[in-house]
Amino acid sequence: MWMNYIKIAFRGYLRNRKFTFLNLVSLIAGLFVAYVGISYISFERSYEDFHKNSDHIYRLARTYRSQDYSVIGFPNWSDGTAEEQQLQAETFKSSPGIEEITQFISSPYTEFIRSGESQIQNDGILSTNTPKGFVNMFTWEPLMGTLENFSSGNQKILLTESVAEKLFGSGYSTQTGLISSSVQVGGVDYELAAIIKDVPVNSHFDFDIALNSDRIDYWGSRIYVQTNANSNLFEVQKQLNATIANFNPQLAKDELYSSHYLQPISDIHLNSEILYESKTPGNKNYITLIGFFAGFILVITLFNYANLTLAIKSKESKTIGVRKAMGAQNSMITTQFILEGVLLSLLAIPFVGLLISLVIPAFNELMGTAIPNNFISEPTTFITVLTLALIMGVLASLSPAIYLSMRGAVSLFKEDLNQSNFQQFSIRKYLVISQFVILIAITCVSFFISQQLSFVEGKDIGYKKDGILYAYSSPENRLVFQQRLRQIPGVIAVGNGSSFGLQTFNQGTYKLEGSETVFDDSNQLYLDFDALKAYELKTTLQGNSSNRITLINRTAAEKFANFKGVNPEDLIGTQVITEPEYINEETGQVGFPFTIEGIFEDINLFSLHEKVDPYFLTVSEDMEMNGRSIVSYNPENAAAVIAAVNSIYEELDEAFPLEQEYLSENVAQLYAQDRQTADLLLYFNLIAVLLAGLGIIGITIFLTLARKKEIGIRKVLGASVFSIIQSSTKEYLVLVGIAFLIAWPIAYYLANSWLENFAYRIDINQFVFAFIGLLTFAFTALIVGIIAFQAAQANPVKSLKSE
């Protein structure tokens, strides 16, 4: 029996090969997009799953002021000794319910890595003084050596396979004596304990090199704990806060301190808004939007199949009627239709596999993911596509199967392609309208996303973005380095101070002199006068009035002016007290006061996702900050300037490689996730247009065949080609109009939801919806018109002979 079903299915495919091809192409595109959408969402939700104990691993976070911090400070900050840092970890671990603990920090700086005569430059260096917890808590896969070796003693090093290949060569695994050999990092010798697989992409923190050191050279660390399997998280957290209060009573008494809390590591990627994340977290809104687009495309695919199948099977209604008259049950007709849909979906699988192998690597590169792309080496990929094909085959054929199998034999015999007015078929209208709704909605959303990113990239952010280089030297060589940099042709200014184009960082408290109202929303910046010139900030200063001055931004000025009931310009000379909660026990001074000596115009220090808050800018002639040199140059001379900077740095004979950052790249990186999402949605939009076009082509060809005799009669009676085209396209005007009215509020809601991610955004122009609606109709009319034109050009004598 099943073989008969299959034979009938293939005969139908061959008999209607033109429509079979359209359905097959549509199913291939739909299956591929469904795989991409499901795999992407699954990947985004898979972060930290590779750790065996992920359900019991938590990150320790702290709430201070009104912000949460992912880095926990040591009691004595950067002055803490190795013994004091170790004592903190041991004390926290002794808290009830905690089984294991580790603390570490990752450095953003590049260091020289040496082994024998081989030397490379690498960043991504992690330092931990609790190596046992680091290897026991997290799951790293060793390729050579052992993790136990790394956790015993000090001055041990872990290398990832990528770094090992760069340092030792591609055949490093065959080299004898590699483990326990000496590897030098930044001039310090370490014993190679193990080489591990690269950190999985779905990890919320990365490293290329891990160092086992007795002391973390930083003001704080990232702390992770593993709880006992049967412990209650609330009680563990409560006991830990009590332990921390006993260990650091000064912190417990701080009025700005709230508490510490444990955050599940599985929540960090998609449910975290904490300062100083190692990697940019995911965005649930973007994932939902991508899921919607993929779902919409899948619906278009299903509607395409249902629409064409309903049309084809209506033409074959007499055959179905004969089968029912001879005793075929409804279930047999339904099974036949569903089998045809499933078989066609299965035929699409090899083509989908080819697309996956060709396109997914580029997708992974674009989105920073690791989605499988090979049927053979990754069976789960094949199983996923096979499951999707089966589901899509059933869903696509369900509508025509139910509709036609439930009809009586008599009504099926009455169905005639030439006599029935298929244009009035209501189910087809619903399907076509639904396709147009989806097409208009996602095209509108895609347009507004593109416009917002154009706005972001073109907005004046208040400072010079192009032609700004950050070059880092040792503090000892900074003055010599900067003096040489100023002599480079094309360099405009060289200064020192804060970098711009950043992720958000901690805000401070402040109040106006004579007021008891304390605010906690300010950011502190530092520049020297040369850096002020390099950034081309607009200020009210008239020359350098003193060696050290403090300016406030326009937002702060307006806030203070409204608070005091004066004009912003009248604030000059007003005293502001930062950190008023601090009192000097010796002098009795409250906080750290400064006098407002000028105003600078607002800058977008962070991304346009963030609103501009009060910024305080201290400008000093002798500013020193991290050995950073801020170099302003003419972008037209970029190549020559960069080459000269590298040459000068080499002459300094520094112990670490030259670190260079470009402000324009830093700013662009703030919107990398937005750009990735926008690019992906654009590709999805193009696929949706393609699928909608295929659906329109298919149904229009079918309807034209259904009206072949009618068109022939009209031509004999003198109808013009234009009138035939007009009659073919007029119905679509109504369908597109109805779809437009439905799509408008849907598109507005989706676009507005996405734009709400930005503090500074474009307005939603309502005329865009109307324009895209007209464009959709023009696109449809073009396709329908071409097909109708070809039909109108046919010989009417041949048309009248057709049945």
PDB file of N, CA and C in Angstrom, residues 235-286:
ATOM      1  N   GLU A 235      20.032  30.244  51.513  1.00  0.00           N
ATOM      2  CA  GLU A 235      20.779  30.119  52.756  1.00  0.00           C
ATOM      3  C   GLU A 235      22.272  30.287  52.528  1.00  0.00           C
ATOM      4  N   VAL A 236      22.773  29.711  51.412  1.00  0.00           N
ATOM      5  CA  VAL A 236      24.202  29.857  51.093  1.00  0.00           C
ATOM      6  C   VAL A 236      24.557  31.321  50.911  1.00  0.00           C
ATOM      7  N   GLN A 237      23.707  32.035  50.210  1.00  0.00           N
ATOM      8  CA  GLN A 237      23.939  33.464  49.955  1.00  0.00           C
ATOM      9  C   GLN A 237      23.893  34.256  51.253  1.00  0.00           C
ATOM     10  N   LYS A 238      22.946  33.929  52.107  1.00  0.00           N
ATOM     11  CA  LYS A 238      22.814  34.613  53.395  1.00  0.00           C
ATOM     12  C   LYS A 238      24.042  34.375  54.267  1.00  0.00           C
ATOM     13  N   GLN A 239      24.484  33.125  54.349  1.00  0.00           N
ATOM     14  CA  GLN A 239      25.670  32.807  55.153  1.00  0.00           C
ATOM     15  C   GLN A 239      26.924  33.457  54.578  1.00  0.00           C
ATOM     16  N   LEU A 240      27.024  33.505  53.244  1.00  0.00           N
ATOM     17  CA  LEU A 240      28.186  34.101  52.610  1.00  0.00           C
ATOM     18  C   LEU A 240      28.264  35.593  52.905  1.00  0.00           C
ATOM     19  N   ASN A 241      27.133  36.286  52.876  1.00  0.00           N
ATOM     20  CA  ASN A 241      27.130  37.709  53.206  1.00  0.00           C
ATOM     21  C   ASN A 241      27.560  37.936  54.648  1.00  0.00           C
ATOM     22  N   ALA A 242      27.168  37.042  55.544  1.00  0.00           N
ATOM     23  CA  ALA A 242      27.600  37.150  56.945  1.00  0.00           C
ATOM     24  C   ALA A 242      29.103  36.929  57.061  1.00  0.00           C
ATOM     25  N   THR A 243      29.613  35.964  56.290  1.00  0.00           N
ATOM     26  CA  THR A 243      31.056  35.688  56.291  1.00  0.00           C
ATOM     27  C   THR A 243      31.837  36.891  55.768  1.00  0.00           C
ATOM     28  N   ILE A 244      31.342  37.502  54.688  1.00  0.00           N
ATOM     29  CA  ILE A 244      32.012  38.659  54.098  1.00  0.00           C
ATOM     30  C   ILE A 244      32.000  39.839  55.071  1.00  0.00           C
ATOM     31  N   ALA A 245      30.890  40.022  55.778  1.00  0.00           N
ATOM     32  CA  ALA A 245      30.785  41.125  56.752  1.00  0.00           C
ATOM     33  C   ALA A 245      31.795  40.950  57.879  1.00  0.00           C
ATOM     34  N   ASN A 246      32.005  39.719  58.334  1.00  0.00           N
ATOM     35  CA  ASN A 246      32.992  39.471  59.391  1.00  0.00           C
ATOM     36  C   ASN A 246      34.413  39.644  58.877  1.00  0.00           C
ATOM     37  N   PHE A 247      34.625  39.237  57.614  1.00  0.00           N
ATOM     38  CA  PHE A 247      35.960  39.321  57.032  1.00  0.00           C
ATOM     39  C   PHE A 247      36.340  40.772  56.700  1.00  0.00           C
ATOM     40  N   ASN A 248      35.377  41.558  56.248  1.00  0.00           N
ATOM     41  CA  ASN A 248      35.644  42.938  55.826  1.00  0.00           C
ATOM     42  C   ASN A 248      34.630  43.868  56.494  1.00  0.00           C
ATOM     43  N   PRO A 249      34.778  44.118  57.805  1.00  0.00           N
ATOM     44  CA  PRO A 249      33.804  44.956  58.528  1.00  0.00           C
ATOM     45  C   PRO A 249      33.731  46.388  58.003  1.00  0.00           C
ATOM     46  N   GLN A 250      34.831  46.879  57.426  1.00  0.00           N
ATOM     47  CA  GLN A 250      34.812  48.243  56.881  1.00  0.00           C
ATOM     48  C   GLN A 250      33.833  48.346  55.712  1.00  0.00           C
ATOM     49  N   LEU A 251      33.810  47.308  54.883  1.00  0.00           N
ATOM     50  CA  LEU A 251      32.862  47.285  53.767  1.00  0.00           C
ATOM     51  C   LEU A 251      31.433  47.197  54.283  1.00  0.00           C
ATOM     52  N   ALA A 252      31.215  46.373  55.293  1.00  0.00           N
ATOM     53  CA  ALA A 252      29.867  46.182  55.830  1.00  0.00           C
ATOM     54  C   ALA A 252      29.300  47.479  56.388  1.00  0.00           C
ATOM     55  N   LYS A 253      30.179  48.366  56.890  1.00  0.00           N
ATOM     56  CA  LYS A 253      29.720  49.632  57.466  1.00  0.00           C
ATOM     57  C   LYS A 253      29.513  50.722  56.413  1.00  0.00           C
ATOM     58  N   ASP A 254      30.003  50.475  55.200  1.00  0.00           N
ATOM     59  CA  ASP A 254      29.887  51.471  54.133  1.00  0.00           C
ATOM     60  C   ASP A 254      28.417  51.658  53.766  1.00  0.00           C
ATOM     61  N   GLU A 255      27.926  52.904  53.878  1.00  0.00           N
ATOM     62  CA  GLU A 255      26.509  53.169  53.620  1.00  0.00           C
ATOM     63  C   GLU A 255      26.117  52.946  52.164  1.00  0.00           C
ATOM     64  N   LEU A 256      27.103  52.914  51.248  1.00  0.00           N
ATOM     65  CA  LEU A 256      26.786  52.696  49.836  1.00  0.00           C
ATOM     66  C   LEU A 256      26.744  51.213  49.477  1.00  0.00           C
ATOM     67  N   TYR A 257      27.245  50.383  50.387  1.00  0.00           N
ATOM     68  CA  TYR A 257      27.283  48.946  50.118  1.00  0.00           C
ATOM     69  C   TYR A 257      25.931  48.332  50.442  1.00  0.00           C
ATOM     70  N   SER A 258      25.468  47.465  49.538  1.00  0.00           N
ATOM     71  CA  SER A 258      24.200  46.775  49.759  1.00  0.00           C
ATOM     72  C   SER A 258      24.445  45.331  50.188  1.00  0.00           C
ATOM     73  N   SER A 259      24.956  44.522  49.285  1.00  0.00           N
ATOM     74  CA  SER A 259      25.208  43.117  49.614  1.00  0.00           C
ATOM     75  C   SER A 259      25.938  42.445  48.464  1.00  0.00           C
ATOM     76  N   HIS A 260      26.340  41.215  48.694  1.00  0.00           N
ATOM     77  CA  HIS A 260      26.841  40.346  47.647  1.00  0.00           C
ATOM     78  C   HIS A 260      25.736  39.344  47.290  1.00  0.00           C
ATOM     79  N   TYR A 261      25.781  38.832  46.096  1.00  0.00           N
ATOM     80  CA  TYR A 261      24.810  37.803  45.720  1.00  0.00           C
ATOM     81  C   TYR A 261      25.449  36.840  44.736  1.00  0.00           C
ATOM     82  N   LEU A 262      24.851  35.663  44.637  1.00  0.00           N
ATOM     83  CA  LEU A 262      25.351  34.608  43.753  1.00  0.00           C
ATOM     84  C   LEU A 262      24.504  34.560  42.496  1.00  0.00           C
ATOM     85  N   GLN A 263      25.175  34.648  41.364  1.00  0.00           N
ATOM     86  CA  GLN A 263      24.500  34.636  40.063  1.00  0.00           C
ATOM     87  C   GLN A 263      24.830  33.337  39.340  1.00  0.00           C
ATOM     88  N   PRO A 264      23.819  32.525  38.977  1.00  0.00           N
ATOM     89  CA  PRO A 264      24.096  31.291  38.232  1.00  0.00           C
ATOM     90  C   PRO A 264      24.849  31.603  36.944  1.00  0.00           C
ATOM     91  N   ILE A 265      25.869  30.827  36.633  1.00  0.00           N
ATOM     92  CA  ILE A 265      26.653  31.152  35.441  1.00  0.00           C
ATOM     93  C   ILE A 265      25.822  30.982  34.172  1.00  0.00           C
ATOM     94  N   SER A 266      24.783  30.147  34.229  1.00  0.00           N
ATOM     95  CA  SER A 266      23.939  29.970  33.047  1.00  0.00           C
ATOM     96  C   SER A 266      23.094  31.211  32.755  1.00  0.00           C
ATOM     97  N   ASP A 267      22.986  32.127  33.730  1.00  0.00           N
ATOM     98  CA  ASP A 267      22.207  33.359  33.545  1.00  0.00           C
ATOM     99  C   ASP A 267      23.055  34.513  33.017  1.00  0.00           C
ATOM    100  N   ILE A 268      24.364  34.364  33.029  1.00  0.00           N
ATOM    101  CA  ILE A 268      25.238  35.514  32.771  1.00  0.00           C
ATOM    102  C   ILE A 268      25.101  36.025  31.343  1.00  0.00           C
ATOM    103  N   HIS A 269      25.020  35.136  30.374  1.00  0.00           N
ATOM    104  CA  HIS A 269      25.034  35.576  28.976  1.00  0.00           C
ATOM    105  C   HIS A 269      23.775  36.322  28.581  1.00  0.00           C
ATOM    106  N   LEU A 270      22.623  35.886  29.049  1.00  0.00           N
ATOM    107  CA  LEU A 270      21.368  36.482  28.582  1.00  0.00           C
ATOM    108  C   LEU A 270      20.590  37.223  29.667  1.00  0.00           C
ATOM    109  N   ASN A 271      21.005  37.105  30.922  1.00  0.00           N
ATOM    110  CA  ASN A 271      20.225  37.723  31.996  1.00  0.00           C
ATOM    111  C   ASN A 271      21.116  38.506  32.948  1.00  0.00           C
ATOM    112  N   SER A 272      22.038  39.265  32.387  1.00  0.00           N
ATOM    113  CA  SER A 272      22.979  39.990  33.238  1.00  0.00           C
ATOM    114  C   SER A 272      23.145  41.427  32.765  1.00  0.00           C
ATOM    115  N   GLU A 273      23.069  42.351  33.713  1.00  0.00           N
ATOM    116  CA  GLU A 273      23.352  43.757  33.432  1.00  0.00           C
ATOM    117  C   GLU A 273      24.342  44.268  34.479  1.00  0.00           C
ATOM    118  N   ILE A 274      25.474  43.601  34.533  1.00  0.00           N
ATOM    119  CA  ILE A 274      26.483  43.874  35.543  1.00  0.00           C
ATOM    120  C   ILE A 274      27.684  44.566  34.892  1.00  0.00           C
ATOM    121  N   LEU A 275      28.309  45.445  35.637  1.00  0.00           N
ATOM    122  CA  LEU A 275      29.467  46.171  35.117  1.00  0.00           C
ATOM    123  C   LEU A 275      30.678  45.247  34.965  1.00  0.00           C
ATOM    124  N   TYR A 276      31.486  45.578  33.967  1.00  0.00           N
ATOM    125  CA  TYR A 276      32.781  44.940  33.741  1.00  0.00           C
ATOM    126  C   TYR A 276      32.664  43.461  33.361  1.00  0.00           C
ATOM    127  N   GLU A 277      31.747  43.160  32.448  1.00  0.00           N
ATOM    128  CA  GLU A 277      31.654  41.795  31.935  1.00  0.00           C
ATOM    129  C   GLU A 277      32.889  41.478  31.087  1.00  0.00           C
ATOM    130  N   SER A 278      33.283  40.204  31.096  1.00  0.00           N
ATOM    131  CA  SER A 278      34.426  39.783  30.288  1.00  0.00           C
ATOM    132  C   SER A 278      34.113  39.866  28.804  1.00  0.00           C
ATOM    133  N   LYS A 279      32.904  39.478  28.424  1.00  0.00           N
ATOM    134  CA  LYS A 279      32.440  39.530  27.040  1.00  0.00           C
ATOM    135  C   LYS A 279      31.097  40.239  27.006  1.00  0.00           C
ATOM    136  N   THR A 280      30.800  40.841  25.867  1.00  0.00           N
ATOM    137  CA  THR A 280      29.501  41.492  25.712  1.00  0.00           C
ATOM    138  C   THR A 280      28.400  40.448  25.823  1.00  0.00           C
ATOM    139  N   PRO A 281      27.468  40.620  26.771  1.00  0.00           N
ATOM    140  CA  PRO A 281      26.398  39.625  26.923  1.00  0.00           C
ATOM    141  C   PRO A 281      25.481  39.610  25.708  1.00  0.00           C
ATOM    142  N   GLY A 282      24.693  38.541  25.589  1.00  0.00           N
ATOM    143  CA  GLY A 282      23.699  38.462  24.535  1.00  0.00           C
ATOM    144  C   GLY A 282      22.527  39.380  24.825  1.00  0.00           C
ATOM    145  N   ASN A 283      21.693  39.546  23.833  1.00  0.00           N
ATOM    146  CA  ASN A 283      20.522  40.416  23.959  1.00  0.00           C
ATOM    147  C   ASN A 283      19.278  39.583  23.661  1.00  0.00           C
ATOM    148  N   LYS A 284      18.450  39.385  24.685  1.00  0.00           N
ATOM    149  CA  LYS A 284      17.257  38.546  24.516  1.00  0.00           C
ATOM    150  C   LYS A 284      16.293  39.131  23.497  1.00  0.00           C
ATOM    151  N   ASN A 285      16.225  40.463  23.434  1.00  0.00           N
ATOM    152  CA  ASN A 285      15.327  41.090  22.460  1.00  0.00           C
ATOM    153  C   ASN A 285      15.753  40.762  21.027  1.00  0.00           C
ATOM    154  N   TYR A 286      17.058  40.765  20.798  1.00  0.00           N
ATOM    155  CA  TYR A 286      17.566  40.468  19.459  1.00  0.00           C
ATOM    156  C   TYR A 286      17.320  39.000  19.108  1.00  0.00           C
TER     157      TYR A 286
END
